[in-house]
mmCIF file of C-alpha atoms and ligand atoms in Angstrom:
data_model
loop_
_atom_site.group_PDB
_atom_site.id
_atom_site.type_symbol
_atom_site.label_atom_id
_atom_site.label_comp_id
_atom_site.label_asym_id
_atom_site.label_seq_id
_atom_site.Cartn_x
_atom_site.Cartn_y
_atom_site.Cartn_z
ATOM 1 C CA UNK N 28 177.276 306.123 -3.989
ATOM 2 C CA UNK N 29 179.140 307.638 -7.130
ATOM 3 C CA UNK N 30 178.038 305.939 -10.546
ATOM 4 C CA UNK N 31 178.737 306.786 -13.707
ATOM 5 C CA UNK N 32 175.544 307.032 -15.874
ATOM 6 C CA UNK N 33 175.229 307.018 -19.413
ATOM 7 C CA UNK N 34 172.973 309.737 -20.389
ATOM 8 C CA UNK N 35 173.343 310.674 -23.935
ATOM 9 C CA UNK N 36 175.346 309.892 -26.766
ATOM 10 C CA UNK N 37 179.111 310.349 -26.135
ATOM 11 C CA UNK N 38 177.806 311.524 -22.377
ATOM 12 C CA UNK N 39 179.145 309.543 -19.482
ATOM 13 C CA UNK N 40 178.341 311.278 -16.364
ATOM 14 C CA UNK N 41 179.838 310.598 -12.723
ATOM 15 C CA UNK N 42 176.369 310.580 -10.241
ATOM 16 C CA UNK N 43 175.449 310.139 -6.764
ATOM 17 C CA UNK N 44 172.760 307.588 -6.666
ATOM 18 C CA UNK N 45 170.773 305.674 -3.839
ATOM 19 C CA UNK N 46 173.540 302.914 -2.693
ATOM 20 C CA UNK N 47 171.939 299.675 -4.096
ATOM 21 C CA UNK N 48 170.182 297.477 -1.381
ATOM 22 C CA UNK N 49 170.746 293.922 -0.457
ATOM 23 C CA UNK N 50 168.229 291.547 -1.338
ATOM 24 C CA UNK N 51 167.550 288.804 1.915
ATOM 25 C CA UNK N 52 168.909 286.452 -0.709
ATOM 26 C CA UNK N 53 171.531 288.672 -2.548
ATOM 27 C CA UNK N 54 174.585 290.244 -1.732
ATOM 28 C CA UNK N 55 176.197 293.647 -1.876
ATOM 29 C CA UNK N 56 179.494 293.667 -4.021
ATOM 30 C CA UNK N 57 182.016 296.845 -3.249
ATOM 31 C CA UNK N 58 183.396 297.128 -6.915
ATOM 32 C CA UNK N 59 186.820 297.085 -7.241
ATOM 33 C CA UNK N 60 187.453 296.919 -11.174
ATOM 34 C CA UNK N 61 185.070 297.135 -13.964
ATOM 35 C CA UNK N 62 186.353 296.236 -17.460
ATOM 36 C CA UNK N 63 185.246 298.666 -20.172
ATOM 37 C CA UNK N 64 184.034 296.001 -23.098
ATOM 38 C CA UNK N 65 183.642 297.035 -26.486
ATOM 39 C CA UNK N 66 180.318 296.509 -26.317
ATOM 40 C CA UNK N 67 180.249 299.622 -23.791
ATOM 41 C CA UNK N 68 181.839 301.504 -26.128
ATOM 42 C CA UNK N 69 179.550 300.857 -28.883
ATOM 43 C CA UNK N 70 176.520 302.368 -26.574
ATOM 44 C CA UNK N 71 178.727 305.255 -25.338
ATOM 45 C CA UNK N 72 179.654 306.068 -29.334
ATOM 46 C CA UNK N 73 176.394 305.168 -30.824
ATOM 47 C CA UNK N 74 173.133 304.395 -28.539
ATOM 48 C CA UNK N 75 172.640 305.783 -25.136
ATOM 49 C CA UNK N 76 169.771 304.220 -23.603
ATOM 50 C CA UNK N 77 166.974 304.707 -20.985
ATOM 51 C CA UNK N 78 166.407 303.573 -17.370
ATOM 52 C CA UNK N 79 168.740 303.226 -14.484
ATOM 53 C CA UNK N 80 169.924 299.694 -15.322
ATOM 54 C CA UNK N 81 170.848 300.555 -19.261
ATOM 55 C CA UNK N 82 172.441 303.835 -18.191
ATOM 56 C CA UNK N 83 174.635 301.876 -15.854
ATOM 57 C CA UNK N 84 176.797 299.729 -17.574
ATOM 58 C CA UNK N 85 180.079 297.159 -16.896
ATOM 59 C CA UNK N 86 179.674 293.879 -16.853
ATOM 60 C CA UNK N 87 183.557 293.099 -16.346
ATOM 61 C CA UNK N 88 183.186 293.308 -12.670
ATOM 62 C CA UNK N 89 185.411 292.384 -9.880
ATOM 63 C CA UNK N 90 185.145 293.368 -5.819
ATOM 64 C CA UNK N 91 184.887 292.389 -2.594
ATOM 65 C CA UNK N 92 181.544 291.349 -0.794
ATOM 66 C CA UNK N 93 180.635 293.879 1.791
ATOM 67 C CA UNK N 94 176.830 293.002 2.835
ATOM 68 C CA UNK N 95 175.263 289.452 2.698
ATOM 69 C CA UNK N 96 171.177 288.768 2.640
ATOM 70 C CA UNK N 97 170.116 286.888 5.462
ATOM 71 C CA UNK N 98 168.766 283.703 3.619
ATOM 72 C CA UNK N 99 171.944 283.917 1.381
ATOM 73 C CA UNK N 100 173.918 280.422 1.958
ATOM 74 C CA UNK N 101 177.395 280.016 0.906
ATOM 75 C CA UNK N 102 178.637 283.635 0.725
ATOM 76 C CA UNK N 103 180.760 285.772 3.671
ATOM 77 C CA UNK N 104 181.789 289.612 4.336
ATOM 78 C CA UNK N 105 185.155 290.156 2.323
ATOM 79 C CA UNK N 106 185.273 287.270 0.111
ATOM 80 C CA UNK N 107 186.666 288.279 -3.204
ATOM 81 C CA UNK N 108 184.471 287.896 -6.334
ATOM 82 C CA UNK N 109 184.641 288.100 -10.005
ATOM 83 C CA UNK N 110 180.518 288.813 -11.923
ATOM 84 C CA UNK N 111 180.201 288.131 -15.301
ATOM 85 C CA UNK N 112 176.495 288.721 -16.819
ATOM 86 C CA UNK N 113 174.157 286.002 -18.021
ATOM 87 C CA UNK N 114 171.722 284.999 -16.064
ATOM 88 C CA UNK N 115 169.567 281.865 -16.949
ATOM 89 C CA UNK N 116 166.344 280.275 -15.560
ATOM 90 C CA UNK N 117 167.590 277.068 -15.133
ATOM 91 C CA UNK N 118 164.654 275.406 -15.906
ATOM 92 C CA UNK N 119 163.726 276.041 -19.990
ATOM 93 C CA UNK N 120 164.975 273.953 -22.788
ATOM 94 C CA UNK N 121 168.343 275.280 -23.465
ATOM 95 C CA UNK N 122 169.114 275.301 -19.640
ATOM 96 C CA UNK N 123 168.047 271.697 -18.943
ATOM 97 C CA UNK N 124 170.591 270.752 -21.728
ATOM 98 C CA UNK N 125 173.753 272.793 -20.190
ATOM 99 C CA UNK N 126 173.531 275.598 -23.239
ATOM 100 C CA UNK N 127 171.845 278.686 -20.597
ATOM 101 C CA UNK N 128 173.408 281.325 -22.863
ATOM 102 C CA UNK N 129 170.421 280.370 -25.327
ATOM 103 C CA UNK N 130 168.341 280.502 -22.438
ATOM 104 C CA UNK N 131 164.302 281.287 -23.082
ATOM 105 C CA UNK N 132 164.439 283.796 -20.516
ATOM 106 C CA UNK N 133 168.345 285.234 -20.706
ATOM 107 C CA UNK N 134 169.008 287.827 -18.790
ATOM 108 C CA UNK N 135 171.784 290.072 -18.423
ATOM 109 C CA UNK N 136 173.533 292.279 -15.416
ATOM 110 C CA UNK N 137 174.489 295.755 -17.043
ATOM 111 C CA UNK N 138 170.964 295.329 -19.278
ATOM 112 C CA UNK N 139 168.133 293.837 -16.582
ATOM 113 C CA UNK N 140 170.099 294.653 -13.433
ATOM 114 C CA UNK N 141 172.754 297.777 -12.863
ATOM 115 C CA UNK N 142 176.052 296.826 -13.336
ATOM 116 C CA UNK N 143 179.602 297.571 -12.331
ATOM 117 C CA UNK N 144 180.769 301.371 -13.363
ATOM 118 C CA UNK N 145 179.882 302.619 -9.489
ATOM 119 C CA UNK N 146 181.044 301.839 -6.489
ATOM 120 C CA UNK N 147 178.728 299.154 -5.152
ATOM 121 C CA UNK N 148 176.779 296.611 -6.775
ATOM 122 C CA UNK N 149 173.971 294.434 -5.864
ATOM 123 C CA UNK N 150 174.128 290.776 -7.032
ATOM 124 C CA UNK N 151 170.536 289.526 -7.446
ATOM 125 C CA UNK N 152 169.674 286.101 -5.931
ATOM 126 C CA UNK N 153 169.075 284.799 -9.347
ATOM 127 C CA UNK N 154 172.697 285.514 -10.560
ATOM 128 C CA UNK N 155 173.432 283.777 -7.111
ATOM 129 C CA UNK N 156 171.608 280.776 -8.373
ATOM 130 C CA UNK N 157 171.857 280.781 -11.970
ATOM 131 C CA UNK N 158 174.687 283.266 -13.383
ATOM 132 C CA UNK N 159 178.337 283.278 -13.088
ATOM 133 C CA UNK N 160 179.537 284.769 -9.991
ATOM 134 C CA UNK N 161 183.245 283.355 -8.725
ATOM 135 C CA UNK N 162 185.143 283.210 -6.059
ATOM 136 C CA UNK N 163 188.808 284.459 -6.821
ATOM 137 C CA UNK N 164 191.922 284.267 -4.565
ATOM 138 C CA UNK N 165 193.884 286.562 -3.376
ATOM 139 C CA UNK N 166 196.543 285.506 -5.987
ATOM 140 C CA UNK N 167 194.558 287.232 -8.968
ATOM 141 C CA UNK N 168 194.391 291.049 -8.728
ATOM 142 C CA UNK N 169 190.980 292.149 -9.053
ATOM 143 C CA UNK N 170 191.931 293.831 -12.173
ATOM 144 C CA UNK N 171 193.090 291.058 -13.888
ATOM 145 C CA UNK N 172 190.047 288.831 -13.455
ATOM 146 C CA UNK N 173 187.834 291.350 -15.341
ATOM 147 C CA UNK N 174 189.449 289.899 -17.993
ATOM 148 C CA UNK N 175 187.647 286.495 -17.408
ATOM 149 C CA UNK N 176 184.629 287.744 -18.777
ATOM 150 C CA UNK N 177 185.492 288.233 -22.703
ATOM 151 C CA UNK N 178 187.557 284.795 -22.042
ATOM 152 C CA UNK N 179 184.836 283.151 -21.023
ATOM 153 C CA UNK N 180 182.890 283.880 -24.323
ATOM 154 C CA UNK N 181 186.116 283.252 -26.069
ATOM 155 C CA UNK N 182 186.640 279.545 -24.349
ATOM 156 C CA UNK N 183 182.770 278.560 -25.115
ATOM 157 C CA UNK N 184 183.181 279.874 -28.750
ATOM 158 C CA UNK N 185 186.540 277.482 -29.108
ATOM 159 C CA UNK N 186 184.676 274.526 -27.349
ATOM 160 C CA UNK N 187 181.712 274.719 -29.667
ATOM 161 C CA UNK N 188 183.825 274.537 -33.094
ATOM 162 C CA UNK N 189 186.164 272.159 -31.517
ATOM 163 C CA UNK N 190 189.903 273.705 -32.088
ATOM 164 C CA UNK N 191 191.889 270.867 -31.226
ATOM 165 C CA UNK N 192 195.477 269.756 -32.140
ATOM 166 C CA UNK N 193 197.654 270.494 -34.893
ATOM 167 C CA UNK N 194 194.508 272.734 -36.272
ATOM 168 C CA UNK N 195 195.538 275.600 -38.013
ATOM 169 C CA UNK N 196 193.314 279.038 -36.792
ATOM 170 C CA UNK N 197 192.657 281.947 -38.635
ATOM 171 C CA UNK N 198 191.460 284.976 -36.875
ATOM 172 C CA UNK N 199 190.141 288.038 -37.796
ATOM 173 C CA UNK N 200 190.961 291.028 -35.656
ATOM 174 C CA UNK N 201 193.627 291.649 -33.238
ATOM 175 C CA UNK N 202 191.620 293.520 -30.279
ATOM 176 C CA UNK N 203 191.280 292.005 -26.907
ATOM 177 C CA UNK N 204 189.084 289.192 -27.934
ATOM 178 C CA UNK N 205 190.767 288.107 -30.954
ATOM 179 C CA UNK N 206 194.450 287.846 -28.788
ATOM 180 C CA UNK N 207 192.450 286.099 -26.282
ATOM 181 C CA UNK N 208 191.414 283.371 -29.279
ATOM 182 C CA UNK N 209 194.991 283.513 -30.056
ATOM 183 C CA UNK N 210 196.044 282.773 -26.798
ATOM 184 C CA UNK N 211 193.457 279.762 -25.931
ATOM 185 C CA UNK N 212 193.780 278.049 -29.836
ATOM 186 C CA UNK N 213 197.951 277.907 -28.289
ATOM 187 C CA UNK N 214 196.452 276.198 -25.236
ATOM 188 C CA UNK N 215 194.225 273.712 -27.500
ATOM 189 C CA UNK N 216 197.761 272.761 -29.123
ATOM 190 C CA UNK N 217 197.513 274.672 -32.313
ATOM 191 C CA UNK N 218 199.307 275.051 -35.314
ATOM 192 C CA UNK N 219 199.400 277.714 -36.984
ATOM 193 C CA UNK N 220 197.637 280.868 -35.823
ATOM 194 C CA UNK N 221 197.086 283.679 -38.055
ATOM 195 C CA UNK N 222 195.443 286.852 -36.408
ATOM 196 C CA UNK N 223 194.651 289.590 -39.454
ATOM 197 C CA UNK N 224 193.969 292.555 -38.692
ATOM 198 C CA UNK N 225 193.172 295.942 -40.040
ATOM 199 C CA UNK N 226 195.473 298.767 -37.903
ATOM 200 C CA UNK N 227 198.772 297.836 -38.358
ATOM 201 C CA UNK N 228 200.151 298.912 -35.110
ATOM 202 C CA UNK N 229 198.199 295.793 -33.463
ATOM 203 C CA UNK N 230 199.776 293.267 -35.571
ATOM 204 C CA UNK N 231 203.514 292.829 -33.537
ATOM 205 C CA UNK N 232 201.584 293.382 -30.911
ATOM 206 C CA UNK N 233 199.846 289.979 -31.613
ATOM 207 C CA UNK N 234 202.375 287.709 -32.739
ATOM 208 C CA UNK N 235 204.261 289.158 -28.830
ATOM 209 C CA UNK N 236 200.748 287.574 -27.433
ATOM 210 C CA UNK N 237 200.189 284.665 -29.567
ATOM 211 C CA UNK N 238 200.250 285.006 -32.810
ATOM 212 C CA UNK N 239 202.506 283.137 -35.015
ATOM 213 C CA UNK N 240 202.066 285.115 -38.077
ATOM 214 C CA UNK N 241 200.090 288.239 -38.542
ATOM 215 C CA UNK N 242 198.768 289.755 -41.604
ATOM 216 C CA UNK N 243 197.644 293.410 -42.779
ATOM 217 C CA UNK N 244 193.533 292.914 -43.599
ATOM 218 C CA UNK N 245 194.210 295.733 -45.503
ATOM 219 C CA UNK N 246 197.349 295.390 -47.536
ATOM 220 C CA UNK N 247 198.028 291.843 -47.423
ATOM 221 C CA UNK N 248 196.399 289.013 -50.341
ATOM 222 C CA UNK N 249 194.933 287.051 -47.457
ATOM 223 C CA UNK N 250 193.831 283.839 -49.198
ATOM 224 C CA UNK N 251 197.579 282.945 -50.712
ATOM 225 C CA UNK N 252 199.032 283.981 -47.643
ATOM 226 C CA UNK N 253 196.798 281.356 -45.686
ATOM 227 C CA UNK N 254 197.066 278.995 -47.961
ATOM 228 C CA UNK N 255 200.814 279.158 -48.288
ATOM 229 C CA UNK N 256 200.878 278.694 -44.330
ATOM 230 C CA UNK N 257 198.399 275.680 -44.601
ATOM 231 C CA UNK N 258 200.289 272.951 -47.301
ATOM 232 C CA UNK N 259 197.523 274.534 -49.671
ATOM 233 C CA UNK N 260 194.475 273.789 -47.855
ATOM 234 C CA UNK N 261 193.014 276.557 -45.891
ATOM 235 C CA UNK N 262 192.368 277.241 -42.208
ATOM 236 C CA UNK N 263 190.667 274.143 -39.748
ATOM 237 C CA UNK N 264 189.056 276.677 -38.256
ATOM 238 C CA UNK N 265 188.519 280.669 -39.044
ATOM 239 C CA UNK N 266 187.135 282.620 -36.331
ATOM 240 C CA UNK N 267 185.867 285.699 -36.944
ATOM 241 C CA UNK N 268 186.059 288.732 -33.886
ATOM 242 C CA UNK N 269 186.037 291.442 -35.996
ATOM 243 C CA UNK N 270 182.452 293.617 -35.758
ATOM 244 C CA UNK N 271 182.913 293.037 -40.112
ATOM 245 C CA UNK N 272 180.732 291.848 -42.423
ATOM 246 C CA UNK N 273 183.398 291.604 -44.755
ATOM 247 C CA UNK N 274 185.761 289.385 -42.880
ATOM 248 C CA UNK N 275 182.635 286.991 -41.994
ATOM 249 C CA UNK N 276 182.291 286.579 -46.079
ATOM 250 C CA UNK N 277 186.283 285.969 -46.462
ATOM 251 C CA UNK N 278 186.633 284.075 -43.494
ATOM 252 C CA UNK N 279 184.707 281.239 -45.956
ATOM 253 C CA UNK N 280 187.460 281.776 -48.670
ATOM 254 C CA UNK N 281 190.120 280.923 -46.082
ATOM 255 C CA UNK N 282 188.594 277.618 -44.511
ATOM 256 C CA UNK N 283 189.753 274.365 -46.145
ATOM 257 C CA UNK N 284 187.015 272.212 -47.444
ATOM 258 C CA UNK N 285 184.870 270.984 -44.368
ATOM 259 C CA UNK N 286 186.554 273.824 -42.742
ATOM 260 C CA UNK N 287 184.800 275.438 -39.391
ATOM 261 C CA UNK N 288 183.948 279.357 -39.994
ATOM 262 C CA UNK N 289 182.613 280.771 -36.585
ATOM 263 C CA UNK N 290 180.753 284.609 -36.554
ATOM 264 C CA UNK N 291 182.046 285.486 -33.198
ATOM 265 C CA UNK N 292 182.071 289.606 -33.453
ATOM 266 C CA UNK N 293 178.124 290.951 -33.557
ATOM 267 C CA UNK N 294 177.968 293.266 -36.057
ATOM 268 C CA UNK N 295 175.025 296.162 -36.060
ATOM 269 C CA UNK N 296 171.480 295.574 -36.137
ATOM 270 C CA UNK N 297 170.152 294.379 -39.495
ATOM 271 C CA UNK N 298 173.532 293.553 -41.099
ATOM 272 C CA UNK N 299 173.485 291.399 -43.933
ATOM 273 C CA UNK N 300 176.827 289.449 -45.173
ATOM 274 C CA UNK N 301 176.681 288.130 -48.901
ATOM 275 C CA UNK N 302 178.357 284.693 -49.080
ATOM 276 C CA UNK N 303 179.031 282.410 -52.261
ATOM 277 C CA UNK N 304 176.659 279.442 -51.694
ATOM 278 C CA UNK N 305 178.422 276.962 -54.160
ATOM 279 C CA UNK N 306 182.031 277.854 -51.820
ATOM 280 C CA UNK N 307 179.911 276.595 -48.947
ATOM 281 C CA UNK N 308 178.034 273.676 -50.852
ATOM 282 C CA UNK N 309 180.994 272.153 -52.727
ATOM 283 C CA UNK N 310 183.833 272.745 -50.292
ATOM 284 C CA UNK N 311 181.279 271.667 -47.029
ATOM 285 C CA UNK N 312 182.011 274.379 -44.984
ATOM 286 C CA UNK N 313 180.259 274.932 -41.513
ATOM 287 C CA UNK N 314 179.367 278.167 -40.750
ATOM 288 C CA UNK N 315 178.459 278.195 -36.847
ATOM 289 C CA UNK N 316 177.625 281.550 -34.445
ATOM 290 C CA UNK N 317 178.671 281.918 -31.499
ATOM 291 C CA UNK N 318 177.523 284.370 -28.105
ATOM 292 C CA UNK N 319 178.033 284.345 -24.470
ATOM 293 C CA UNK N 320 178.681 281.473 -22.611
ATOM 294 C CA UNK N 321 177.665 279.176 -19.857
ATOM 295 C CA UNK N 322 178.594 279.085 -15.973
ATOM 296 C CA UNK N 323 180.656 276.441 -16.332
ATOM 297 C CA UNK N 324 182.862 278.647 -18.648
ATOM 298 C CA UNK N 325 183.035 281.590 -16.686
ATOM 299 C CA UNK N 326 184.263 278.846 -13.845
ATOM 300 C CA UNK N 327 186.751 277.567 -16.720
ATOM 301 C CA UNK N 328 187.960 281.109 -17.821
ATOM 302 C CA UNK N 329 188.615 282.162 -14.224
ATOM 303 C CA UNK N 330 190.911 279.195 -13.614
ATOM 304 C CA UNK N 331 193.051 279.806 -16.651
ATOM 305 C CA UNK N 332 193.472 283.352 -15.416
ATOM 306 C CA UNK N 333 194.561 282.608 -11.768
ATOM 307 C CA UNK N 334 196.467 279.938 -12.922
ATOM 308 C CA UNK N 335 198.274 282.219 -15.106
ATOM 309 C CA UNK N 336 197.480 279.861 -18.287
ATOM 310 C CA UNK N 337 196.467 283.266 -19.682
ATOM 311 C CA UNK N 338 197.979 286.144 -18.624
ATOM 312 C CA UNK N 339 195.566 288.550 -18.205
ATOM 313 C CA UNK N 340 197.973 291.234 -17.127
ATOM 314 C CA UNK N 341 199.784 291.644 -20.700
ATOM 315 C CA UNK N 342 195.931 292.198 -22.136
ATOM 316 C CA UNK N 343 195.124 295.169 -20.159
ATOM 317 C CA UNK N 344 197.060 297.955 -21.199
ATOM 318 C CA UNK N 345 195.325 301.061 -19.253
ATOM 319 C CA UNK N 346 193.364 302.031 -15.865
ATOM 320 C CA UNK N 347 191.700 304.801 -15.055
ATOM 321 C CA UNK N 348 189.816 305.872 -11.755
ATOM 322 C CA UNK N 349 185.888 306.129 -11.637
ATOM 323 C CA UNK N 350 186.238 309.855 -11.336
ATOM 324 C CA UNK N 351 187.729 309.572 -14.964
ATOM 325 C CA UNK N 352 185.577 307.268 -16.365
ATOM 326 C CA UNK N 353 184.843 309.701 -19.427
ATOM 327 C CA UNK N 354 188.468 309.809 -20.516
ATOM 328 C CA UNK N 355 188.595 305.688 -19.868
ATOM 329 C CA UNK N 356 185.599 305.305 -22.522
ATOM 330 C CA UNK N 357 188.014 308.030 -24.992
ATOM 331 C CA UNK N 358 190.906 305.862 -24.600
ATOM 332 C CA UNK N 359 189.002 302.992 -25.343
ATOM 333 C CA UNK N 360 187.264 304.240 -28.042
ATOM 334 C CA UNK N 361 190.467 305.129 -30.038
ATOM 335 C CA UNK N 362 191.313 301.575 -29.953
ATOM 336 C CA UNK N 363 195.110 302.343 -29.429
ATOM 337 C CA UNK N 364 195.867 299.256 -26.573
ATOM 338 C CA UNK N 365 193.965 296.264 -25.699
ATOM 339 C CA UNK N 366 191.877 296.665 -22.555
ATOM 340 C CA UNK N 367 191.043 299.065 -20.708
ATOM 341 C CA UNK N 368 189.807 299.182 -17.188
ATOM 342 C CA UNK N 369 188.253 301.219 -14.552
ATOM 343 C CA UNK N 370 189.393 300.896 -11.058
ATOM 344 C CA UNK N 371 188.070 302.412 -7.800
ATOM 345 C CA UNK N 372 190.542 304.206 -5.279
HETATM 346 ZN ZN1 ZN D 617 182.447 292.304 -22.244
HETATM 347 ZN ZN1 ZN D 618 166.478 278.871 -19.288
#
């Protein structure tokens, strides 16, 4: 099968590999879209790795089943699927109490297992049992439930700091994930949400998918601008999807007191971010991080997507073949629309 491997820095190569085999209690997927995630574009720009499975990335996948084991139960020939990564034990700690993102023994697919940038796929029995693999109907393009995999991240992040009614949101950056926050803090009923971002080209493009004000990171004074949109008090909840450890220290400035800050974007390894203690002591600010998600949002996060409580059609704003998958990862990388994905034939 053609793949595209990741074999240097910047080097995104289109291979013929070994077509992937069915485990007896696995299935074959025939990709039909893989979502290019920032992420992927942080290891094309910055850290090519080694071994089949890290050189073959996309873990936005969507396609059709086209080989099933023969112990696998509950699966047919041409069912339509959408694969998102993690992949728990089910068993440890974290599992046992419904959190298998923190998982003892976390695994991904597109890091542990080959993921979606080729034309077939294997889905291990374990992602089977204990990952996030969906049925989808033929109402959702395969396309557009890529998207369900940064939304699922985006729905667990929102669950865990609780944005409810009436709160007022604060988010930094207006990339895919941050108009995805956007999008769901509308759905959670609330008030006002504030996406700031850096490029100003992305800021009307937010308050078309969300937004209801928008504000220049760079030009605009961010704290009386919040605070003018909040009767004085400061954001219920500031979420942070910006790779910046800049915004994570502001983001406390812009909370009201007992405010909910949440470190959403990962930032590079070994990043520090100074904060003022006494803003976090005397004001009681939370400061909570969030990664990944569970099952049960992936399940969530494809339901708002075929039910069209998201559109995830407005998010993705360019396709490209495999065979192109090089100029995909340049488009990306130049940050210019929202998503991008690549689709086979
Ligand atoms: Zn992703
Ligand atoms: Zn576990």
């Amino acid at each position: 099968m053609k793949a595209a491997l990741l074999e240097g820095i910047k080097h995104l190569a289109l291979r013929d590999i070994p077509d992937p085999v069915c485990e007896p209690d696995g299935l074959l997927l025939q990709v039909a879209a893989c979502g290019v995630c920032g992420s992927d574009v942080r290891n094309y720009l910055y850290s090519a790795n080694t071994g089949v499975s890290q050189r073959l990335k996309g873990h936005e996948v969507s396609g059709r089943v086209v080989a099933v084991g023969s112990k696998t139960t509950g699966f047919a020939i041409g069912e339509r699927l959408s694969i998102a990564p993690p992949i728990s034990c089910g068993q440890c700690y974290y599992c046992q109490r419904g959190l298998q993102h923190l998982c003892d023994h976390y695994q991904e697919i597109a890091r542990e297992y080959p993921g979606g940038f080729a034309e077939l796929m294997a889905i291990p029995a374990v992602a089977l049992q204990y990952g996030c693999v969906c049925k989808i109907t033929d109402q959702l393009s395969f396309t557009e439930a890529t998207v369900s995999e940064p939304l699922s991240s985006v729905i667990a992040c929102q669950e865990a700091v609780n944005v409810g009614l009436g709160d007022n949101v604060v988010i930094f950056g207006a990339g895919p994930i941050g108009i995805l926050h956007a999008q769901l803090a509308r759905i959670h009923g609330a008030g006002q949400v504030i996406v700031i971002e850096q490029r100003p080209e992305r800021l009307g493009q937010a308050l078309k998918l969300g937004a209801t004000m928008a504000l220049n990171g760079l030009q605009d004074d961010l704290r009386p601008a919040v605070l003018n949109a909040t009767e004085n008090r400061g954001a219920d909840v500031v979420i942070v999807a910006a790779p910046s450890s800049m915004a994570q220290a502001q983001a406390i400035r812009l909370a009201r007191k007992r405010g909910r800050v949440v470190w959403f974007g990962g930032l590079p390894k070994g990043s520090e971010t100074k904060v003022d203690a006494n803003d976090i002591h005397y004001r009681e600010v939370t400061i909570y991080g969030a990664f990944s998600y569970s099952p049960r949002h992936n399940r969530m996060a494809v339901d708002l997507i075929s039910r069209r409580k998201i559109d995830a059609s407005k998010l993705i704003t360019a396709t490209f073949p495999l065979g192109q998958v090089e100029k995909a990862f340049e488009h990306a990388a130049e940050g210019k629309g929202l998503k991008t994905v690549i689709v086979m034939n």
